[in-house]
PDB file of C-alpha atoms in Angstrom:
ATOM      1  CA  MET A 206      18.258   1.815 -34.503  1.00  0.00           C
ATOM      2  CA  SER A 207      15.170   1.702 -36.741  1.00  0.00           C
ATOM      3  CA  ILE A 208      12.310   4.176 -36.480  1.00  0.00           C
ATOM      4  CA  ALA A 209       9.839   1.386 -35.777  1.00  0.00           C
ATOM      5  CA  LYS A 210      11.971   0.075 -32.919  1.00  0.00           C
ATOM      6  CA  ARG A 211      12.351   3.541 -31.451  1.00  0.00           C
ATOM      7  CA  LEU A 212       8.603   4.082 -31.641  1.00  0.00           C
ATOM      8  CA  ARG A 213       7.976   0.731 -29.983  1.00  0.00           C
ATOM      9  CA  ILE A 214      10.365   1.571 -27.153  1.00  0.00           C
ATOM     10  CA  GLY A 215       8.810   5.014 -26.692  1.00  0.00           C
ATOM     11  CA  SER A 216       5.325   3.557 -26.663  1.00  0.00           C
ATOM     12  CA  ALA A 217       6.360   0.900 -24.138  1.00  0.00           C
ATOM     13  CA  LEU A 218       7.932   3.531 -21.851  1.00  0.00           C
ATOM     14  CA  ILE A 219       4.782   5.648 -21.903  1.00  0.00           C
ATOM     15  CA  THR A 220       2.595   2.600 -21.226  1.00  0.00           C
ATOM     16  CA  VAL A 221       4.757   1.358 -18.348  1.00  0.00           C
ATOM     17  CA  THR A 222       4.874   4.842 -16.820  1.00  0.00           C
ATOM     18  CA  MET A 223       1.110   5.207 -17.021  1.00  0.00           C
ATOM     19  CA  LEU A 224       0.573   1.765 -15.469  1.00  0.00           C
ATOM     20  CA  LEU A 225       3.007   2.630 -12.700  1.00  0.00           C
ATOM     21  CA  ALA A 226       1.097   5.840 -12.019  1.00  0.00           C
ATOM     22  CA  ILE A 227      -2.174   3.903 -11.803  1.00  0.00           C
ATOM     23  CA  VAL A 228      -0.672   1.339  -9.392  1.00  0.00           C
ATOM     24  CA  ILE A 229       0.838   4.009  -7.132  1.00  0.00           C
ATOM     25  CA  ALA A 230      -2.396   6.010  -7.101  1.00  0.00           C
ATOM     26  CA  ALA A 231      -4.507   2.943  -6.336  1.00  0.00           C
ATOM     27  CA  TYR A 232      -2.172   1.777  -3.573  1.00  0.00           C
ATOM     28  CA  GLY A 233      -1.909   5.183  -1.904  1.00  0.00           C
ATOM     29  CA  ILE A 234      -5.612   5.929  -2.102  1.00  0.00           C
ATOM     30  CA  ASN A 235      -6.500   2.450  -0.816  1.00  0.00           C
ATOM     31  CA  LEU A 236      -4.254   2.952   2.207  1.00  0.00           C
ATOM     32  CA  VAL A 237      -5.822   6.200   3.346  1.00  0.00           C
ATOM     33  CA  ARG A 238      -9.396   5.851   2.107  1.00  0.00           C
ATOM     34  CA  ILE A 239     -12.266   5.435   4.539  1.00  0.00           C
ATOM     35  CA  GLY A 240     -12.553   1.708   5.038  1.00  0.00           C
ATOM     36  CA  GLY A 241      -8.953   1.165   3.938  1.00  0.00           C
ATOM     37  CA  PRO A 242      -6.260  -0.394   6.151  1.00  0.00           C
ATOM     38  CA  ILE A 243      -5.319   2.854   7.900  1.00  0.00           C
ATOM     39  CA  GLY A 244      -8.940   3.977   8.153  1.00  0.00           C
ATOM     40  CA  GLU A 245      -9.945   0.651   9.674  1.00  0.00           C
ATOM     41  CA  GLN A 246      -7.112   0.803  12.183  1.00  0.00           C
ATOM     42  CA  ILE A 247      -8.062   4.336  13.213  1.00  0.00           C
ATOM     43  CA  GLN A 248     -11.673   3.184  13.621  1.00  0.00           C
ATOM     44  CA  ALA A 249     -10.571   0.169  15.657  1.00  0.00           C
ATOM     45  CA  GLU A 250      -8.598   2.397  17.999  1.00  0.00           C
ATOM     46  CA  SER A 251     -11.578   4.724  18.306  1.00  0.00           C
ATOM     47  CA  ASP A 252     -13.675   1.710  19.290  1.00  0.00           C
ATOM     48  CA  TYR A 253     -10.931   0.778  21.730  1.00  0.00           C
ATOM     49  CA  VAL A 254     -11.235   4.133  23.509  1.00  0.00           C
ATOM     50  CA  ALA A 255     -15.031   3.964  23.344  1.00  0.00           C
ATOM     51  CA  ASP A 256     -14.968   0.605  25.122  1.00  0.00           C
ATOM     52  CA  ILE A 257     -12.864   2.111  27.895  1.00  0.00           C
ATOM     53  CA  LEU A 258     -14.671   5.407  28.333  1.00  0.00           C
ATOM     54  CA  PRO A 259     -17.442   4.673  29.299  1.00  0.00           C
ATOM     55  CA  PRO A 260     -17.617   0.925  30.309  1.00  0.00           C
ATOM     56  CA  PRO A 261     -17.583  -2.038  29.876  1.00  0.00           C
ATOM     57  CA  GLU A 262     -13.756  -2.257  29.961  1.00  0.00           C
ATOM     58  CA  TYR A 263     -13.479   0.606  32.446  1.00  0.00           C
ATOM     59  CA  VAL A 264     -15.045  -0.489  35.755  1.00  0.00           C
ATOM     60  CA  LEU A 265     -16.426   2.942  36.559  1.00  0.00           C
ATOM     61  CA  GLU A 266     -20.079   1.882  36.561  1.00  0.00           C
ATOM     62  CA  PRO A 267     -19.363  -1.282  38.580  1.00  0.00           C
ATOM     63  CA  PHE A 268     -17.577   0.938  41.124  1.00  0.00           C
ATOM     64  CA  LEU A 269     -20.700   3.097  41.338  1.00  0.00           C
ATOM     65  CA  GLU A 270     -22.816  -0.024  41.919  1.00  0.00           C
ATOM     66  CA  ALA A 271     -20.396  -1.224  44.611  1.00  0.00           C
ATOM     67  CA  THR A 272     -20.534   2.172  46.297  1.00  0.00           C
ATOM     68  CA  LEU A 273     -24.316   2.055  46.315  1.00  0.00           C
ATOM     69  CA  LEU A 274     -24.154  -1.443  47.773  1.00  0.00           C
ATOM     70  CA  ALA A 275     -21.798  -0.252  50.535  1.00  0.00           C
ATOM     71  CA  ASN A 276     -24.216   2.554  51.395  1.00  0.00           C
ATOM     72  CA  HIS A 277     -27.389   0.478  50.996  1.00  0.00           C
ATOM     73  CA  PRO A 278     -26.640  -3.176  51.835  1.00  0.00           C
ATOM     74  CA  ASP A 279     -30.382  -3.843  51.895  1.00  0.00           C
ATOM     75  CA  GLN A 280     -30.320  -3.431  48.070  1.00  0.00           C
ATOM     76  CA  VAL A 281     -27.880  -6.310  47.721  1.00  0.00           C
ATOM     77  CA  GLU A 282     -29.953  -8.408  45.301  1.00  0.00           C
ATOM     78  CA  MET A 283     -30.545  -5.511  42.926  1.00  0.00           C
ATOM     79  CA  ARG A 284     -26.864  -4.501  43.062  1.00  0.00           C
ATOM     80  CA  ALA A 285     -25.743  -8.104  42.672  1.00  0.00           C
ATOM     81  CA  THR A 286     -27.848  -8.428  39.507  1.00  0.00           C
ATOM     82  CA  ARG A 287     -26.420  -5.217  38.083  1.00  0.00           C
ATOM     83  CA  LEU A 288     -22.854  -6.183  38.935  1.00  0.00           C
ATOM     84  CA  ALA A 289     -23.319  -9.609  37.349  1.00  0.00           C
ATOM     85  CA  ALA A 290     -24.524  -7.997  34.115  1.00  0.00           C
ATOM     86  CA  LEU A 291     -21.600  -5.547  34.135  1.00  0.00           C
ATOM     87  CA  ARG A 292     -19.140  -8.374  34.820  1.00  0.00           C
ATOM     88  CA  LYS A 293     -20.534 -10.339  31.873  1.00  0.00           C
ATOM     89  CA  ALA A 294     -20.134  -7.314  29.570  1.00  0.00           C
ATOM     90  CA  TYR A 295     -16.600  -6.775  30.881  1.00  0.00           C
ATOM     91  CA  ASP A 296     -15.597 -10.379  30.221  1.00  0.00           C
ATOM     92  CA  GLU A 297     -17.086 -10.360  26.718  1.00  0.00           C
ATOM     93  CA  ARG A 298     -15.235  -7.214  25.676  1.00  0.00           C
ATOM     94  CA  HIS A 299     -12.092  -8.405  27.425  1.00  0.00           C
ATOM     95  CA  ALA A 300     -12.117 -11.547  25.255  1.00  0.00           C
ATOM     96  CA  TYR A 301     -12.786  -9.430  22.158  1.00  0.00           C
ATOM     97  CA  TRP A 302      -9.817  -7.114  22.724  1.00  0.00           C
ATOM     98  CA  LYS A 303      -7.544  -9.977  23.761  1.00  0.00           C
ATOM     99  CA  GLY A 304      -7.972 -11.396  20.245  1.00  0.00           C
ATOM    100  CA  SER A 305      -7.668  -8.007  18.554  1.00  0.00           C
ATOM    101  CA  THR A 306      -5.125  -7.271  15.815  1.00  0.00           C
ATOM    102  CA  LEU A 307      -4.298  -3.882  17.310  1.00  0.00           C
ATOM    103  CA  ASP A 308      -0.776  -2.959  18.355  1.00  0.00           C
ATOM    104  CA  PRO A 309       0.255  -5.432  21.093  1.00  0.00           C
ATOM    105  CA  ALA A 310       1.125  -2.504  23.372  1.00  0.00           C
ATOM    106  CA  LEU A 311      -2.495  -1.348  23.244  1.00  0.00           C
ATOM    107  CA  VAL A 312      -3.880  -4.845  23.739  1.00  0.00           C
ATOM    108  CA  ASN A 313      -1.600  -5.497  26.712  1.00  0.00           C
ATOM    109  CA  ALA A 314      -2.366  -2.135  28.294  1.00  0.00           C
ATOM    110  CA  LEU A 315      -6.042  -3.059  28.430  1.00  0.00           C
ATOM    111  CA  THR A 316      -6.208  -6.847  28.716  1.00  0.00           C
ATOM    112  CA  ARG A 317      -3.156  -7.367  30.918  1.00  0.00           C
ATOM    113  CA  ASP A 318      -2.135  -4.230  32.814  1.00  0.00           C
ATOM    114  CA  ALA A 319      -5.544  -2.690  33.513  1.00  0.00           C
ATOM    115  CA  ASP A 320      -7.154  -6.106  33.868  1.00  0.00           C
ATOM    116  CA  ALA A 321      -5.040  -7.175  36.849  1.00  0.00           C
ATOM    117  CA  PRO A 322      -6.534  -4.641  39.306  1.00  0.00           C
ATOM    118  CA  ALA A 323      -9.919  -5.118  37.642  1.00  0.00           C
ATOM    119  CA  GLN A 324      -9.869  -8.803  38.584  1.00  0.00           C
ATOM    120  CA  ARG A 325      -9.119  -7.812  42.186  1.00  0.00           C
ATOM    121  CA  PHE A 326     -12.034  -5.391  41.932  1.00  0.00           C
ATOM    122  CA  TRP A 327     -14.423  -8.153  40.823  1.00  0.00           C
ATOM    123  CA  THR A 328     -13.192 -10.472  43.582  1.00  0.00           C
ATOM    124  CA  GLU A 329     -13.862  -7.832  46.242  1.00  0.00           C
ATOM    125  CA  ALA A 330     -17.259  -7.109  44.668  1.00  0.00           C
ATOM    126  CA  ASP A 331     -18.163 -10.778  45.238  1.00  0.00           C
ATOM    127  CA  HIS A 332     -16.968 -10.463  48.837  1.00  0.00           C
ATOM    128  CA  MET A 333     -19.108  -7.358  49.291  1.00  0.00           C
ATOM    129  CA  ILE A 334     -22.202  -9.154  48.021  1.00  0.00           C
ATOM    130  CA  ALA A 335     -21.543 -12.071  50.364  1.00  0.00           C
ATOM    131  CA  ALA A 336     -20.999  -9.707  53.319  1.00  0.00           C
ATOM    132  CA  ALA A 337     -24.160  -7.758  52.545  1.00  0.00           C
ATOM    133  CA  ARG A 338     -26.191 -10.958  52.355  1.00  0.00           C
ATOM    134  CA  ALA A 339     -24.687 -12.064  55.680  1.00  0.00           C
ATOM    135  CA  ARG A 340     -25.377  -8.614  57.163  1.00  0.00           C
ATOM    136  CA  ASP A 341     -21.693  -8.373  58.081  1.00  0.00           C
ATOM    137  CA  GLY A 342     -21.125  -4.622  58.073  1.00  0.00           C
ATOM    138  CA  ALA A 343     -17.477  -4.806  59.114  1.00  0.00           C
ATOM    139  CA  GLN A 344     -16.569  -7.223  56.309  1.00  0.00           C
ATOM    140  CA  LEU A 345     -18.585  -5.155  53.881  1.00  0.00           C
ATOM    141  CA  ALA A 346     -16.561  -2.067  54.808  1.00  0.00           C
ATOM    142  CA  ARG A 347     -13.232  -3.917  54.518  1.00  0.00           C
ATOM    143  CA  SER A 348     -14.129  -5.360  51.134  1.00  0.00           C
ATOM    144  CA  TYR A 349     -15.268  -1.962  49.898  1.00  0.00           C
ATOM    145  CA  ALA A 350     -11.943  -0.394  51.000  1.00  0.00           C
ATOM    146  CA  SER A 351      -9.989  -3.079  49.100  1.00  0.00           C
ATOM    147  CA  LEU A 352     -12.295  -2.701  46.110  1.00  0.00           C
ATOM    148  CA  SER A 353     -11.701   1.076  46.119  1.00  0.00           C
ATOM    149  CA  GLU A 354      -7.927   0.550  46.094  1.00  0.00           C
ATOM    150  CA  ALA A 355      -8.229  -1.871  43.169  1.00  0.00           C
ATOM    151  CA  TYR A 356     -10.428   0.609  41.307  1.00  0.00           C
ATOM    152  CA  ALA A 357      -7.903   3.436  41.841  1.00  0.00           C
ATOM    153  CA  ALA A 358      -5.094   1.274  40.436  1.00  0.00           C
ATOM    154  CA  HIS A 359      -7.305   0.209  37.530  1.00  0.00           C
ATOM    155  CA  ARG A 360      -8.202   3.813  36.742  1.00  0.00           C
ATOM    156  CA  THR A 361      -4.532   4.865  36.657  1.00  0.00           C
ATOM    157  CA  LEU A 362      -3.758   2.122  34.132  1.00  0.00           C
ATOM    158  CA  ILE A 363      -6.876   2.929  32.101  1.00  0.00           C
ATOM    159  CA  ASP A 364      -5.721   6.545  31.843  1.00  0.00           C
ATOM    160  CA  ALA A 365      -2.345   5.296  30.598  1.00  0.00           C
ATOM    161  CA  ALA A 366      -4.073   3.078  28.003  1.00  0.00           C
ATOM    162  CA  VAL A 367      -6.180   5.997  26.769  1.00  0.00           C
ATOM    163  CA  THR A 368      -3.073   8.186  26.482  1.00  0.00           C
ATOM    164  CA  LEU A 369      -1.273   5.461  24.512  1.00  0.00           C
ATOM    165  CA  ALA A 370      -4.261   5.004  22.185  1.00  0.00           C
ATOM    166  CA  GLY A 371      -4.460   8.756  21.599  1.00  0.00           C
ATOM    167  CA  LYS A 372      -0.770   8.887  20.698  1.00  0.00           C
ATOM    168  CA  GLN A 373      -1.121   5.992  18.269  1.00  0.00           C
ATOM    169  CA  GLN A 374      -4.164   7.595  16.673  1.00  0.00           C
ATOM    170  CA  ALA A 375      -2.164  10.786  16.161  1.00  0.00           C
ATOM    171  CA  ASP A 376       0.707   8.754  14.673  1.00  0.00           C
ATOM    172  CA  LEU A 377      -1.674   6.962  12.299  1.00  0.00           C
ATOM    173  CA  LYS A 378      -3.192  10.236  11.133  1.00  0.00           C
ATOM    174  CA  ALA A 379       0.277  11.673  10.567  1.00  0.00           C
ATOM    175  CA  HIS A 380       1.237   8.523   8.633  1.00  0.00           C
ATOM    176  CA  SER A 381      -1.929   8.860   6.554  1.00  0.00           C
ATOM    177  CA  GLU A 382      -1.112  12.473   5.687  1.00  0.00           C
ATOM    178  CA  THR A 383       2.477  11.534   4.827  1.00  0.00           C
ATOM    179  CA  THR A 384       1.266   8.717   2.577  1.00  0.00           C
ATOM    180  CA  LEU A 385      -1.061  11.089   0.759  1.00  0.00           C
ATOM    181  CA  THR A 386       1.745  13.622   0.300  1.00  0.00           C
ATOM    182  CA  ILE A 387       4.194  11.017  -1.018  1.00  0.00           C
ATOM    183  CA  THR A 388       1.529   9.608  -3.339  1.00  0.00           C
ATOM    184  CA  ALA A 389       0.718  13.071  -4.678  1.00  0.00           C
ATOM    185  CA  ILE A 390       4.411  13.846  -5.271  1.00  0.00           C
ATOM    186  CA  ALA A 391       4.965  10.491  -6.982  1.00  0.00           C
ATOM    187  CA  LEU A 392       1.938  11.012  -9.233  1.00  0.00           C
ATOM    188  CA  LEU A 393       3.118  14.522 -10.071  1.00  0.00           C
ATOM    189  CA  ALA A 394       6.570  13.207 -10.954  1.00  0.00           C
ATOM    190  CA  LEU A 395       5.046  10.492 -13.141  1.00  0.00           C
ATOM    191  CA  ALA A 396       2.771  13.024 -14.809  1.00  0.00           C
ATOM    192  CA  VAL A 397       5.791  15.207 -15.609  1.00  0.00           C
ATOM    193  CA  THR A 398       7.602  12.133 -16.963  1.00  0.00           C
ATOM    194  CA  ILE A 399       4.667  11.202 -19.169  1.00  0.00           C
ATOM    195  CA  LEU A 400       4.438  14.773 -20.426  1.00  0.00           C
ATOM    196  CA  ALA A 401       8.168  14.818 -21.147  1.00  0.00           C
ATOM    197  CA  LEU A 402       7.908  11.513 -23.022  1.00  0.00           C
ATOM    198  CA  ALA A 403       4.975  12.801 -25.053  1.00  0.00           C
ATOM    199  CA  ILE A 404       6.784  16.037 -25.924  1.00  0.00           C
ATOM    200  CA  GLY A 405       9.981  14.125 -26.700  1.00  0.00           C
ATOM    201  CA  SER A 406       8.080  11.734 -28.951  1.00  0.00           C
ATOM    202  CA  ARG A 407       6.498  14.605 -30.835  1.00  0.00           C
ATOM    203  CA  LEU A 408       9.816  16.402 -31.261  1.00  0.00           C
ATOM    204  CA  TYR A 409      11.426  13.186 -32.449  1.00  0.00           C
ATOM    205  CA  LEU A 410       8.674  12.482 -34.969  1.00  0.00           C
ATOM    206  CA  THR A 411       8.703  16.071 -36.180  1.00  0.00           C
ATOM    207  CA  HIS A 412      12.445  16.682 -36.484  1.00  0.00           C
ATOM    208  CA  LYS A 413      13.852  13.204 -36.949  1.00  0.00           C
ATOM    209  CA  VAL A 414      11.179  11.569 -39.067  1.00  0.00           C
ATOM    210  CA  MET A 415       8.669  13.909 -40.679  1.00  0.00           C
ATOM    211  CA  ALA A 416      11.058  16.690 -41.693  1.00  0.00           C
ATOM    212  CA  PRO A 417      13.715  14.330 -43.166  1.00  0.00           C
ATOM    213  CA  LEU A 418      10.943  12.325 -44.833  1.00  0.00           C
ATOM    214  CA  ALA A 419       9.579  15.505 -46.411  1.00  0.00           C
ATOM    215  CA  ASP A 420      13.099  16.374 -47.672  1.00  0.00           C
ATOM    216  CA  LEU A 421      13.486  12.862 -49.120  1.00  0.00           C
ATOM    217  CA  VAL A 422      10.078  13.060 -50.813  1.00  0.00           C
ATOM    218  CA  GLU A 423      10.973  16.459 -52.300  1.00  0.00           C
ATOM    219  CA  ALA A 424      14.350  15.162 -53.543  1.00  0.00           C
ATOM    220  CA  THR A 425      12.727  12.032 -55.020  1.00  0.00           C
ATOM    221  CA  GLY A 426      10.161  14.163 -56.842  1.00  0.00           C
ATOM    222  CA  ALA A 427      12.865  16.428 -58.221  1.00  0.00           C
ATOM    223  CA  LEU A 428      14.887  13.457 -59.448  1.00  0.00           C
ATOM    224  CA  ALA A 429      11.774  12.005 -61.088  1.00  0.00           C
ATOM    225  CA  GLU A 430      11.405  15.258 -62.997  1.00  0.00           C
ATOM    226  CA  GLY A 431      14.987  15.041 -64.251  1.00  0.00           C
ATOM    227  CA  ALA A 432      16.624  17.471 -61.888  1.00  0.00           C
ATOM    228  CA  ASP A 433      20.068  16.718 -60.509  1.00  0.00           C
ATOM    229  CA  ARG A 434      19.590  16.691 -56.777  1.00  0.00           C
ATOM    230  CA  SER A 435      21.593  15.224 -53.932  1.00  0.00           C
ATOM    231  CA  VAL A 436      19.712  12.689 -51.830  1.00  0.00           C
ATOM    232  CA  PRO A 437      19.396  13.590 -48.101  1.00  0.00           C
ATOM    233  CA  SER A 438      19.648  11.185 -45.125  1.00  0.00           C
ATOM    234  CA  LEU A 439      22.117   8.809 -46.761  1.00  0.00           C
ATOM    235  CA  GLU A 440      24.074   8.564 -43.495  1.00  0.00           C
ATOM    236  CA  ARG A 441      21.086   7.364 -41.484  1.00  0.00           C
ATOM    237  CA  THR A 442      20.916   3.721 -40.399  1.00  0.00           C
ATOM    238  CA  ASP A 443      17.126   3.483 -40.070  1.00  0.00           C
ATOM    239  CA  GLU A 444      14.335   3.043 -42.611  1.00  0.00           C
ATOM    240  CA  LEU A 445      14.793   6.580 -43.968  1.00  0.00           C
ATOM    241  CA  GLY A 446      18.457   5.834 -44.585  1.00  0.00           C
ATOM    242  CA  GLN A 447      17.522   2.666 -46.487  1.00  0.00           C
ATOM    243  CA  MET A 448      15.021   4.625 -48.598  1.00  0.00           C
ATOM    244  CA  ALA A 449      17.595   7.336 -49.230  1.00  0.00           C
ATOM    245  CA  ARG A 450      20.214   4.864 -50.419  1.00  0.00           C
ATOM    246  CA  ALA A 451      17.667   3.181 -52.668  1.00  0.00           C
ATOM    247  CA  VAL A 452      16.841   6.564 -54.215  1.00  0.00           C
ATOM    248  CA  GLU A 453      20.582   7.292 -54.546  1.00  0.00           C
ATOM    249  CA  THR A 454      20.914   4.045 -56.504  1.00  0.00           C
ATOM    250  CA  PHE A 455      18.097   5.096 -58.826  1.00  0.00           C
ATOM    251  CA  ARG A 456      19.717   8.527 -59.205  1.00  0.00           C
TER     252      ARG A 456
END
């Protein structure tokens, strides 16, 4: 193989290795950077928890309003207004999370599982408002008891959703750390490879090209001065070998 071809191959290997290192570094850093895919998912899950604790997706404040209505039915219009506003906020965020790209288990935990008792809660809240307006204390008490049961079921499922979100956040952080570690190891390995290629190239140029070339130059000079010298590198099949055989012919 010729020297030029070997140098071209060595240069190509170093270039490809460096490009590979750049691609791996860019990919790994993009994954774990703030604003990257993993960072955005962690933020989305943080928003998910924030929407549950406190409301609107956790009907804690509506339950407080319903409790106040049960204790003060004369405040029905004020409580009805507040409950309507809270219901609107609940529905808006419910629609938002239903179309979310989060893990389906998280979406279902909030928009399906926890929503079922929440819908019963809102139905009983409407019944409470109607009973308070009709001054029907017995119906008001029955509706409040049913509403309280729905709230308790909702809260249990909300706690489960929060636990699931916390676990997935921990898994994402662990995945982020693993990605960083793998990226660092891969970059280190590529750096060692590049260093080895550079050292190998230098050793090759020094011992396989420069030193034999110096010997050939010295032999050529001696022959030009009339000395009887053997020509080195005649056995080589590269450019130095061709030069050596040409000098042997002249000799």
